[in-house]
Amino acid sequence: MTEPIIYVVSDSVGETAELVTIAALRQFNGSDALIKRYPYIENTEDIDQIISRAIKDQGMIVYTLVKPEIREYMKKMTHLHQINGIDIMGPLMDKFEKKFERAPLNEPGLVRKLDEDYFKRIEAIEFAVKYDDGRDPRGLLRADIILIGVSRTSKTPLSQHLALKSIKVANVPVLPEIDPPKELFTVDPKRCIGLKISPEKLNHIRRERLIALGLNDNASYANIERIKKELEYFDLISRKIGCTIIDVTNKAVEETANLIISYMNHKKS
């Protein structure tokens, strides 16, 4: 018996149609079939070529075509030439259109686009974890945004929040006793954002943090004079870099993140 030929046709890459076809074939004890994938079908001329081959080979056509005019043309031609044609997307989209009472986007490749967005987001989250708290200065050269600030200015939560927007963020703590990494002064200052906070607010945050850890809130970490010294050093470093400053004194993480995203969008325009 001649090996049957199945033409998998799509106006995107055709992965969905091929996976469904393979899954169905496995229900027949792995029956052999030759699958020929034809991606990025955009016009009726492409359809005509596939129809001609299917007629010659007595093949079947399995298709995922989201553009209505191309899908209807394929349906018409398979019916005209008595070719077994299986429309995977069309019936489901028609049902959804009635259920949701609105027209579909009819845009090829959205599944792949969603996959790419997902993996970009995961990559950004992993990046934020790897280059958190100045762990590896090499990350500064690859980051979309670099956050600098003294301890407890929400650098880590901000990095994670922005990572969920697929933005690669590295953050660096600023301490008078430790020189900032040299990479911080070689990157484009437009990629660097300093997080400023009032001494009084930082004093309150640090004292609360010490109490939560069961420690004495009179420790030097929460001492107001120590805090002022750290903030003076932060001002010195941020001026040397020439970075944008955002005052986070009374801002939630989400609010600061929105300001950073707005800044990035303005920078691109």
Coordinates of N, CA, C and O in Angstrom, one line a residue, residues 4-5 62 123 145 191 233 241 254 256 261:
P4 N 0.3 7.1 2.6 CA -0.5 8.3 2.4 C 0.2 9.6 2.6 O 1.1 9.6 3.5
I5 N -0.1 10.6 1.9 CA 0.5 11.9 2.1 C -0.5 12.9 2.7 O -1.6 13.0 2.3
V62 N -4.6 19.0 5.8 CA -5.0 19.5 7.2 C -4.5 20.9 7.3 O -3.4 21.2 7.0
E123 N 12.9 34.6 31.0 CA 14.3 35.0 30.9 C 14.6 36.3 31.8 O 15.6 36.4 32.4
I145 N 17.6 47.9 32.3 CA 17.5 48.9 33.4 C 18.4 48.5 34.5 O 18.5 47.3 34.9
R191 N 20.3 54.2 31.1 CA 19.8 52.9 31.5 C 19.8 52.7 33.0 O 19.4 51.7 33.6
Y233 N 26.2 59.7 50.3 CA 27.1 58.9 49.4 C 26.3 58.5 48.1 O 26.8 58.6 47.0
I241 N 27.4 59.2 38.0 CA 26.9 58.4 36.9 C 26.1 59.3 35.9 O 26.1 59.1 34.7
E254 N 4.5 49.3 42.6 CA 3.8 49.3 41.3 C 3.9 50.7 40.7 O 4.0 50.9 39.5
T256 N 6.2 53.1 41.3 CA 7.6 53.3 40.8 C 7.8 52.6 39.5 O 8.5 53.1 38.6
I261 N 8.7 52.4 33.6 CA 8.3 52.0 32.2 C 7.9 53.2 31.4 O 8.3 53.2 30.2

